[in-house]
Short mmCIF file of C-alpha atoms in Angstrom, two decimals:
data_model
loop_
_atom_site.label_atom_id
_atom_site.label_comp_id
_atom_site.label_asym_id
_atom_site.label_seq_id
_atom_site.Cartn_x
_atom_site.Cartn_y
_atom_site.Cartn_z
CA MET A 59 3.56 11.10 3.32
CA SER A 60 4.98 14.22 5.48
CA GLY A 61 8.17 14.22 6.39
CA ARG A 62 6.51 14.98 10.44
CA GLY A 63 6.03 11.07 12.06
CA ASP A 64 3.03 9.10 10.87
CA ARG A 65 1.18 12.03 9.60
CA PRO A 66 -1.18 11.61 6.71
CA ASP A 67 0.38 13.16 2.99
CA ASP A 68 -2.05 15.56 2.72
CA PRO A 69 -5.32 17.64 4.14
CA ARG A 70 -8.95 16.92 4.61
CA PRO A 71 -10.61 16.53 0.91
CA GLU A 72 -12.32 19.82 -0.03
CA GLY A 73 -16.17 19.03 -1.56
CA ALA A 74 -16.24 15.93 -1.04
CA THR A 75 -19.27 14.50 -2.61
CA ASP A 76 -21.29 11.49 -2.42
CA ALA A 77 -20.77 8.92 -5.12
CA PRO A 78 -23.13 5.71 -5.08
CA SER A 79 -22.17 2.95 -2.54
CA HIS A 80 -21.22 -0.11 -3.62
CA ARG A 81 -19.97 -3.81 -3.05
CA SER A 82 -17.12 -4.96 -3.80
CA PRO A 83 -16.46 -8.06 -6.81
CA ASP A 84 -13.13 -8.60 -5.28
CA ARG A 85 -14.74 -9.96 -1.48
CA ALA A 86 -13.06 -12.56 0.22
CA PRO A 87 -15.28 -15.96 0.33
CA ASP A 88 -17.90 -15.72 2.95
CA ARG A 89 -16.97 -17.10 6.36
CA ALA A 90 -18.19 -16.61 9.89
CA PRO A 91 -17.11 -14.07 12.16
CA ASP A 92 -15.01 -13.84 14.73
CA ALA A 93 -15.33 -12.52 18.25
CA ALA A 94 -13.08 -12.75 21.29
CA ASP A 95 -14.85 -12.59 24.84
CA GLY A 96 -15.49 -9.06 25.07
CA GLY A 97 -14.25 -7.93 21.56
CA ALA A 98 -15.61 -6.27 18.54
CA PRO A 99 -17.28 -9.02 15.80
CA ARG A 100 -15.23 -9.29 12.52
CA PRO A 101 -17.54 -8.46 9.69
CA ILE A 102 -17.24 -11.22 6.89
CA GLY A 103 -14.41 -10.15 4.19
CA ARG A 104 -13.60 -7.08 6.55
CA GLY A 105 -10.21 -7.30 7.93
CA THR A 106 -11.74 -5.87 11.40
CA GLY A 107 -14.85 -4.55 12.94
CA ALA A 108 -12.58 -2.57 15.43
CA ALA A 109 -13.96 1.19 15.59
CA PRO A 110 -11.01 2.88 17.61
CA ALA A 111 -11.79 6.24 18.74
CA ASN A 112 -10.90 9.00 16.65
CA ARG A 113 -8.20 11.25 18.40
CA PHE A 114 -8.83 14.57 17.01
CA GLY A 115 -13.40 14.09 17.90
CA ALA A 116 -14.37 13.10 21.41
CA ARG A 117 -16.20 10.16 20.71
CA GLY A 118 -15.66 6.68 19.75
CA ALA A 119 -17.69 3.33 18.69
CA ASP A 120 -17.68 -0.10 19.00
CA LEU A 121 -19.77 -2.89 17.65
CA ASP A 122 -21.83 -4.93 19.38
CA PRO A 123 -21.66 -8.28 18.74
CA ASP A 124 -25.58 -9.07 19.96
CA ALA A 125 -27.03 -6.27 17.83
CA PHE A 126 -25.88 -8.13 14.66
CA GLU A 127 -27.86 -10.17 12.16
CA PRO A 128 -25.86 -11.95 10.15
CA ASP A 129 -26.51 -10.62 6.37
CA ASP A 130 -25.34 -6.97 9.18
CA LEU A 131 -22.19 -8.88 8.66
CA ARG A 132 -21.41 -7.72 5.35
CA PRO A 133 -20.89 -3.81 5.14
CA GLY A 134 -20.76 -2.26 1.48
CA THR A 135 -18.56 0.29 0.31
CA THR A 136 -19.12 3.64 0.08
CA VAL A 137 -17.65 5.91 -2.14
CA GLN A 138 -16.99 9.35 -2.40
CA VAL A 139 -15.16 12.06 -5.14
CA ASP A 140 -12.66 13.77 -3.23
CA ALA A 141 -12.56 17.15 -4.60
CA ALA A 142 -7.96 17.40 -4.60
CA ARG A 143 -6.59 20.30 -5.50
CA SER A 144 -3.33 19.44 -6.61
CA ILE A 145 -2.22 15.25 -6.71
CA LEU A 146 1.66 15.16 -5.83
CA SER A 147 2.70 14.76 -2.49
CA ARG A 148 6.17 15.75 -1.43
CA ASN A 149 7.65 13.15 1.48
CA ALA A 150 10.67 14.19 3.85
CA SER A 151 11.67 10.95 5.50
CA PRO A 152 15.18 9.74 5.09
CA ASP A 153 13.88 6.56 5.56
CA VAL A 154 11.45 5.83 2.27
CA GLY A 155 12.98 5.86 -0.89
CA PHE A 156 11.04 8.54 -3.01
CA ASP A 157 10.33 11.89 -3.17
CA VAL A 158 7.17 12.47 -4.42
CA SER A 159 3.91 10.13 -4.22
CA LEU A 160 0.87 10.16 -5.85
CA ASN A 161 -1.94 8.51 -4.07
CA PRO A 162 -5.48 8.11 -6.40
CA TYR A 163 -7.43 6.58 -3.31
CA ARG A 164 -8.05 7.82 0.22
CA GLY A 165 -8.64 4.25 2.47
CA CYS A 166 -8.31 1.31 0.81
CA GLU A 167 -10.57 -1.69 0.68
CA HIS A 168 -7.83 -4.37 1.55
CA GLY A 169 -8.50 -4.31 4.98
CA CYS A 170 -4.98 -4.98 6.15
CA VAL A 171 -5.42 -5.29 9.98
CA TYR A 172 -1.79 -3.54 10.33
CA CYS A 173 -1.51 -0.78 7.70
CA TYR A 174 0.34 1.66 8.80
CA ALA A 175 -2.31 4.29 7.12
CA ARG A 176 -5.20 3.60 9.11
CA PRO A 177 -4.97 7.39 11.07
CA THR A 178 -5.19 9.32 8.00
CA HIS A 179 -8.86 8.81 7.85
CA GLU A 180 -9.12 10.11 11.18
CA THR A 181 -8.19 13.40 9.82
CA LEU A 182 -11.47 13.52 8.28
CA GLY A 183 -13.60 12.92 10.89
CA LEU A 184 -13.37 8.71 10.51
CA ASN A 185 -12.32 5.76 12.33
CA ALA A 186 -9.12 3.84 11.46
CA GLY A 187 -10.87 0.37 12.04
CA LEU A 188 -14.02 -0.46 9.99
CA ASP A 189 -14.27 2.89 7.72
CA PHE A 190 -10.58 2.70 6.78
CA GLU A 191 -11.68 -0.10 4.78
CA THR A 192 -15.44 0.91 3.89
CA ARG A 193 -15.87 4.37 3.31
CA LEU A 194 -13.52 5.51 0.50
CA PHE A 195 -12.55 8.52 -1.30
CA VAL A 196 -11.82 8.59 -4.92
CA LYS A 197 -9.50 11.48 -6.58
CA ARG A 198 -11.43 11.45 -9.76
CA ASP A 199 -9.00 14.20 -11.01
CA ALA A 200 -6.23 13.12 -10.60
CA PRO A 201 -4.96 12.34 -13.58
CA ALA A 202 -5.66 15.88 -14.75
CA LEU A 203 -3.55 17.50 -11.80
CA LEU A 204 -0.86 14.73 -12.98
CA ARG A 205 -0.65 15.98 -16.57
CA ALA A 206 -0.83 19.51 -15.49
CA ALA A 207 2.35 18.80 -12.43
CA LEU A 208 3.95 17.68 -15.00
CA ALA A 209 3.54 20.09 -17.11
CA HIS A 210 5.05 23.29 -15.31
CA ARG A 211 8.74 24.32 -16.38
CA SER A 212 9.60 23.72 -12.68
CA TRP A 213 9.08 20.09 -13.03
CA ARG A 214 12.55 17.61 -13.25
CA ALA A 215 11.78 13.88 -14.23
CA GLU A 216 11.69 12.26 -10.51
CA PRO A 217 10.10 9.70 -10.08
CA ILE A 218 6.88 9.01 -8.65
CA ALA A 219 5.96 6.17 -5.75
CA LEU A 220 2.25 4.70 -6.93
CA SER A 221 1.37 5.15 -4.16
CA SER A 222 2.66 5.57 -0.82
CA VAL A 223 0.03 5.23 1.76
CA THR A 224 -3.23 3.08 0.06
CA ASP A 225 -2.93 0.93 -2.47
CA PRO A 226 -3.16 1.55 -6.09
CA TYR A 227 -4.92 -1.18 -7.20
CA GLN A 228 -7.46 -1.78 -4.51
CA PRO A 229 -11.08 -3.57 -5.43
CA LEU A 230 -11.97 -0.18 -5.85
CA GLU A 231 -10.17 0.62 -9.15
CA ARG A 232 -11.82 -2.55 -11.75
CA ARG A 233 -14.93 0.28 -11.56
CA GLU A 234 -13.23 3.38 -10.96
CA ARG A 235 -10.01 3.06 -13.19
CA VAL A 236 -8.03 6.29 -11.86
CA THR A 237 -4.64 4.63 -11.10
CA ARG A 238 -4.70 3.06 -14.76
CA ALA A 239 -5.62 7.07 -16.12
CA CYS A 240 -2.63 7.80 -14.39
CA LEU A 241 -1.07 5.36 -16.05
CA GLU A 242 -1.24 6.89 -19.37
CA VAL A 243 -0.23 10.15 -18.75
CA LEU A 244 2.63 8.41 -16.84
CA ALA A 245 3.19 6.98 -20.11
CA GLU A 246 2.46 9.94 -22.74
CA HIS A 247 5.49 11.93 -20.77
CA ARG A 248 7.71 8.89 -20.00
CA GLN A 249 7.61 9.77 -16.64
CA PRO A 250 9.42 7.11 -14.11
CA VAL A 251 7.62 5.46 -11.52
CA THR A 252 7.47 2.89 -9.47
CA VAL A 253 4.30 0.85 -8.53
CA VAL A 254 3.87 -1.10 -5.21
CA THR A 255 0.97 -3.49 -5.10
CA LYS A 256 -0.69 -6.45 -3.26
CA ASN A 257 -3.45 -7.16 -6.22
CA ARG A 258 -3.22 -8.91 -9.21
CA LEU A 259 -4.77 -6.46 -11.46
CA VAL A 260 -1.72 -4.70 -11.97
CA LEU A 261 -1.65 -6.88 -14.97
CA ARG A 262 -4.50 -5.76 -16.59
CA ASP A 263 -1.75 -2.13 -17.34
CA LEU A 264 0.60 -4.56 -18.81
CA ASP A 265 0.70 -2.34 -21.91
CA LEU A 266 1.43 0.81 -20.16
CA LEU A 267 3.84 -0.49 -17.94
CA GLN A 268 5.85 -2.60 -20.86
CA GLU A 269 5.84 1.15 -22.53
CA LEU A 270 6.95 2.54 -19.60
CA ALA A 271 9.83 -0.09 -19.26
CA ARG A 272 11.14 0.85 -22.69
CA PHE A 273 12.31 4.05 -21.51
CA GLY A 274 13.79 2.66 -18.40
CA ALA A 275 11.05 4.11 -16.42
CA VAL A 276 9.09 1.90 -14.09
CA SER A 277 9.81 -0.87 -11.79
CA VAL A 278 6.62 -2.83 -10.25
CA ALA A 279 7.23 -4.43 -6.63
CA LEU A 280 4.26 -7.36 -5.66
CA SER A 281 3.91 -6.81 -1.23
CA VAL A 282 3.91 -10.52 -0.55
CA THR A 283 3.42 -10.79 3.56
CA THR A 284 2.85 -14.61 3.80
CA LEU A 285 2.37 -17.53 1.46
CA ASP A 286 -0.09 -18.97 3.85
CA ASP A 287 -3.41 -18.07 1.67
CA ALA A 288 -5.31 -18.83 5.22
CA LEU A 289 -3.78 -16.11 6.77
CA ARG A 290 -3.38 -13.91 4.75
CA ALA A 291 -7.42 -13.96 4.08
CA SER A 292 -7.99 -13.65 7.38
CA MET A 293 -5.09 -10.74 8.04
CA GLU A 294 -5.88 -8.95 4.09
CA PRO A 295 -9.01 -10.04 2.97
CA ARG A 296 -9.48 -8.28 -0.44
CA THR A 297 -6.04 -8.91 -1.53
CA SER A 298 -5.05 -11.58 -4.71
CA SER A 299 -3.51 -14.78 -2.75
CA PRO A 300 0.29 -15.19 -2.19
CA ALA A 301 -0.16 -17.36 -5.36
CA ARG A 302 -1.39 -14.68 -7.86
CA ARG A 303 0.80 -12.22 -6.28
CA LEU A 304 3.47 -14.98 -7.67
CA ASP A 305 2.09 -14.86 -10.97
CA ALA A 306 1.67 -11.46 -11.46
CA ILE A 307 5.90 -11.17 -10.67
CA ARG A 308 6.30 -13.82 -12.98
CA ARG A 309 4.13 -12.66 -15.44
CA LEU A 310 5.66 -9.13 -15.45
CA SER A 311 9.30 -9.87 -15.50
CA ALA A 312 8.62 -12.25 -18.59
CA ALA A 313 7.09 -9.09 -20.39
CA GLY A 314 10.29 -7.18 -19.34
CA VAL A 315 9.17 -5.36 -17.39
CA PRO A 316 11.14 -4.89 -13.52
CA ALA A 317 9.13 -6.92 -10.99
CA GLY A 318 10.19 -7.97 -7.57
CA VAL A 319 9.07 -8.11 -4.44
CA PHE A 320 8.23 -6.00 -1.01
CA VAL A 321 8.70 -8.67 1.98
CA ALA A 322 6.10 -5.80 4.28
CA PRO A 323 5.24 -6.05 6.75
CA VAL A 324 7.27 -7.96 8.64
CA ILE A 325 5.46 -9.48 11.50
CA PRO A 326 7.59 -10.14 14.64
CA GLY A 327 7.12 -14.06 16.06
CA LEU A 328 3.76 -14.63 13.21
CA THR A 329 5.49 -13.95 10.06
CA ASP A 330 8.80 -13.31 10.20
CA ALA A 331 10.17 -16.84 9.83
CA GLU A 332 8.90 -16.73 5.72
CA THR A 333 11.28 -14.61 4.92
CA PRO A 334 13.82 -16.79 3.05
CA ALA A 335 10.80 -18.58 1.68
CA ILE A 336 8.85 -15.98 0.14
CA LEU A 337 12.51 -14.39 -1.35
CA GLU A 338 12.79 -18.18 -2.40
CA ALA A 339 9.24 -18.11 -3.96
CA ALA A 340 9.95 -14.59 -5.42
CA ALA A 341 13.08 -15.68 -7.24
CA GLU A 342 12.00 -18.35 -9.06
CA ALA A 343 8.60 -16.37 -10.34
CA GLY A 344 11.38 -14.29 -11.74
CA ALA A 345 12.06 -11.03 -9.48
CA THR A 346 15.22 -9.19 -10.11
CA PHE A 347 14.98 -7.02 -6.41
CA ALA A 348 13.69 -7.10 -3.25
CA SER A 349 13.48 -4.87 -0.33
CA THR A 350 11.73 -5.72 3.74
CA VAL A 351 10.05 -3.60 6.07
CA LEU A 352 9.19 -4.13 9.58
CA LEU A 353 5.95 -4.17 11.30
CA ARG A 354 4.90 -0.68 12.75
CA LEU A 355 1.79 0.37 14.32
CA PRO A 356 1.63 4.11 14.75
CA ARG A 357 -1.21 5.21 16.07
CA ALA A 358 -5.04 3.75 15.61
CA VAL A 359 -2.99 1.04 14.03
CA GLU A 360 -2.39 -0.68 17.33
CA PRO A 361 -5.43 -1.17 18.82
CA VAL A 362 -6.83 -2.45 14.72
CA PHE A 363 -3.84 -5.36 15.16
CA VAL A 364 -3.85 -6.10 18.20
CA ASP A 365 -8.17 -6.90 18.57
CA TRP A 366 -7.40 -8.97 15.01
CA LEU A 367 -4.36 -11.45 16.46
CA GLY A 368 -6.42 -11.43 19.59
CA THR A 369 -9.39 -13.03 17.63
CA ARG A 370 -7.71 -15.09 15.23
CA ASP A 371 -4.66 -16.54 17.50
CA PRO A 372 -4.87 -15.29 21.42
CA ALA A 373 -1.89 -17.73 22.01
CA ARG A 374 0.32 -15.55 19.65
CA VAL A 375 0.06 -12.68 21.34
CA ARG A 376 2.42 -11.91 24.30
CA ARG A 377 4.90 -13.17 22.02
CA VAL A 378 4.18 -11.48 19.24
CA ILE A 379 3.69 -8.43 21.18
CA ALA A 380 7.00 -9.00 22.97
CA ARG A 381 8.82 -9.52 19.58
CA VAL A 382 7.36 -6.30 18.41
CA ARG A 383 8.10 -4.25 20.88
CA GLU A 384 11.74 -5.90 21.24
CA ALA A 385 12.67 -3.88 17.93
CA ARG A 386 10.67 -0.87 18.50
CA GLY A 387 12.78 -0.04 21.87
CA GLY A 388 10.06 -1.27 24.45
CA ALA A 389 7.37 0.56 23.03
CA MET A 390 4.89 -0.73 19.90
CA ASN A 391 5.92 1.95 17.55
CA ASP A 392 9.12 4.12 17.09
CA ALA A 393 8.54 7.13 14.61
CA THR A 394 12.05 8.15 15.31
CA PHE A 395 14.27 9.13 11.67
CA GLY A 396 16.42 6.39 10.86
CA ARG A 397 14.34 3.78 12.37
CA ARG A 398 10.74 3.56 12.16
CA MET A 399 11.16 1.37 8.96
CA ARG A 400 14.07 -0.96 10.19
CA GLY A 401 13.15 -1.43 14.11
CA SER A 402 16.45 -1.30 16.39
CA GLY A 403 18.17 -4.15 18.53
CA ALA A 404 19.17 -7.50 17.97
CA TYR A 405 16.08 -8.78 17.14
CA ALA A 406 15.72 -6.32 14.33
CA GLU A 407 19.16 -7.00 13.71
CA GLN A 408 19.24 -10.77 12.77
CA HIS A 409 16.15 -10.49 10.53
CA ARG A 410 17.82 -7.59 8.43
CA ALA A 411 20.95 -10.04 8.14
CA LEU A 412 18.66 -12.70 7.62
CA PHE A 413 17.33 -10.98 5.01
CA ARG A 414 20.48 -9.42 3.16
CA LEU A 415 21.83 -13.25 3.75
CA THR A 416 18.73 -14.91 1.52
CA ARG A 417 18.82 -12.05 -1.42
CA ARG A 418 21.95 -12.44 -1.87
CA ARG A 419 22.18 -15.77 -2.55
CA LEU A 420 19.31 -15.63 -4.68
CA ALA A 421 21.21 -12.65 -6.70
CA LEU A 422 18.11 -10.62 -6.00
CA GLY A 423 19.44 -6.72 -6.05
CA SER A 424 17.87 -3.46 -4.85
CA PRO A 425 15.13 -1.96 -6.31
CA PRO A 426 16.47 -0.12 -9.53
CA THR A 427 16.99 3.11 -10.34
CA LEU A 428 14.95 4.98 -12.67
CA SER A 429 15.77 7.05 -15.94
CA GLY A 430 14.24 10.40 -16.57
CA ASP A 431 16.26 11.01 -19.96
CA ALA A 432 13.37 10.37 -22.44
CA PHE A 433 10.90 12.99 -20.49
CA ARG A 434 8.83 15.16 -22.45
CA VAL A 435 5.54 17.12 -22.12
CA PRO A 436 3.56 15.98 -25.29
CA GLY A 437 3.25 19.04 -27.82
CA ARG A 438 5.92 21.08 -26.15
CA ALA A 439 9.05 20.88 -28.36
CA ARG A 440 12.39 20.00 -26.62
CA GLN A 441 15.16 22.18 -26.09
CA PRO A 442 18.56 20.19 -27.15
CA ARG A 443 20.16 19.18 -24.04
CA LEU A 444 24.05 20.71 -24.17
CA PHE A 445 24.79 17.12 -22.62
CA GLY A 446 23.59 13.04 -22.92
CA PRO A 447 21.04 11.53 -25.00
CA GLU A 448 17.79 13.39 -26.15
CA GLY A 449 14.86 11.48 -25.12
#
């Protein structure tokens, strides 16, 4: 993530190569596509069928509802190898709680219609709609690049966010296992890391998370947008159900891994009323901390989200858009530092107050501060510290 508004955190991949196409085993249950009059069809198991014009290109495309047979509405996922030359990205924005992030993938099969990362695909010559969900890039060299970065003499064991752009536990991770390989490197080095995901697949790596927890070097937040699974299936089609995310919090907490809930994004006029219930369910599951972010719709995310909302719940379109504008200074997005995550105005302040009061009532704290005191580079003798504990 860069500090320049909503631009992507790293450049176009160099040396990308084709890998075999595959269909995700985590595809949502089949259901008929939705199509508003004049709108694009919504492919089965995908968040959107829209293909908004790429702002860096001269051409765009929309799906023709009359050109599809039922089987065509099941677009598979294609994967390319991203030959990245570095894996850690620096963040200059004061609005997020990390300075360094690691992103094993570009694009995200979860298909969340509101995802702020969708415009990153435009720098690849692709669109922020269906391409973002179906044309993915995997950084298979990420573990080796991470190991080299942590071994550099200038590295100071500051916390790494895994990940800040796309979900590290999206369905592709079941096959690629890049996130797990990176966690293995982090555990070997006792390097502090924060994990945010919408997928219960994080429990597969409980052994590594427990190892990091021994040194106060990890926290895991499950992002929960709604407790309504029907809404979730439409809005976030390939994510884990709310019940499974809460179960992940429960199992992580029981295993001694600091676990919390990320109520995000809060969608004004659609999911905002659920905030207290989400916090209560998370606290009951064993969450110890909570945070939240208000919906933001940068660039090409706006048409994808509005198209989805108009298809699923046309009666709410005006109300939701009006609330979003109220919280964004009259616009659909405000990228100003200090406001882009929080929003502004009476509505944003009221929701923020509700969140804080509920969090306090439930004794939920802020995300924990992680420790890098035990950091080490395997095979390298540690220089004795003049002050503080030895690793």
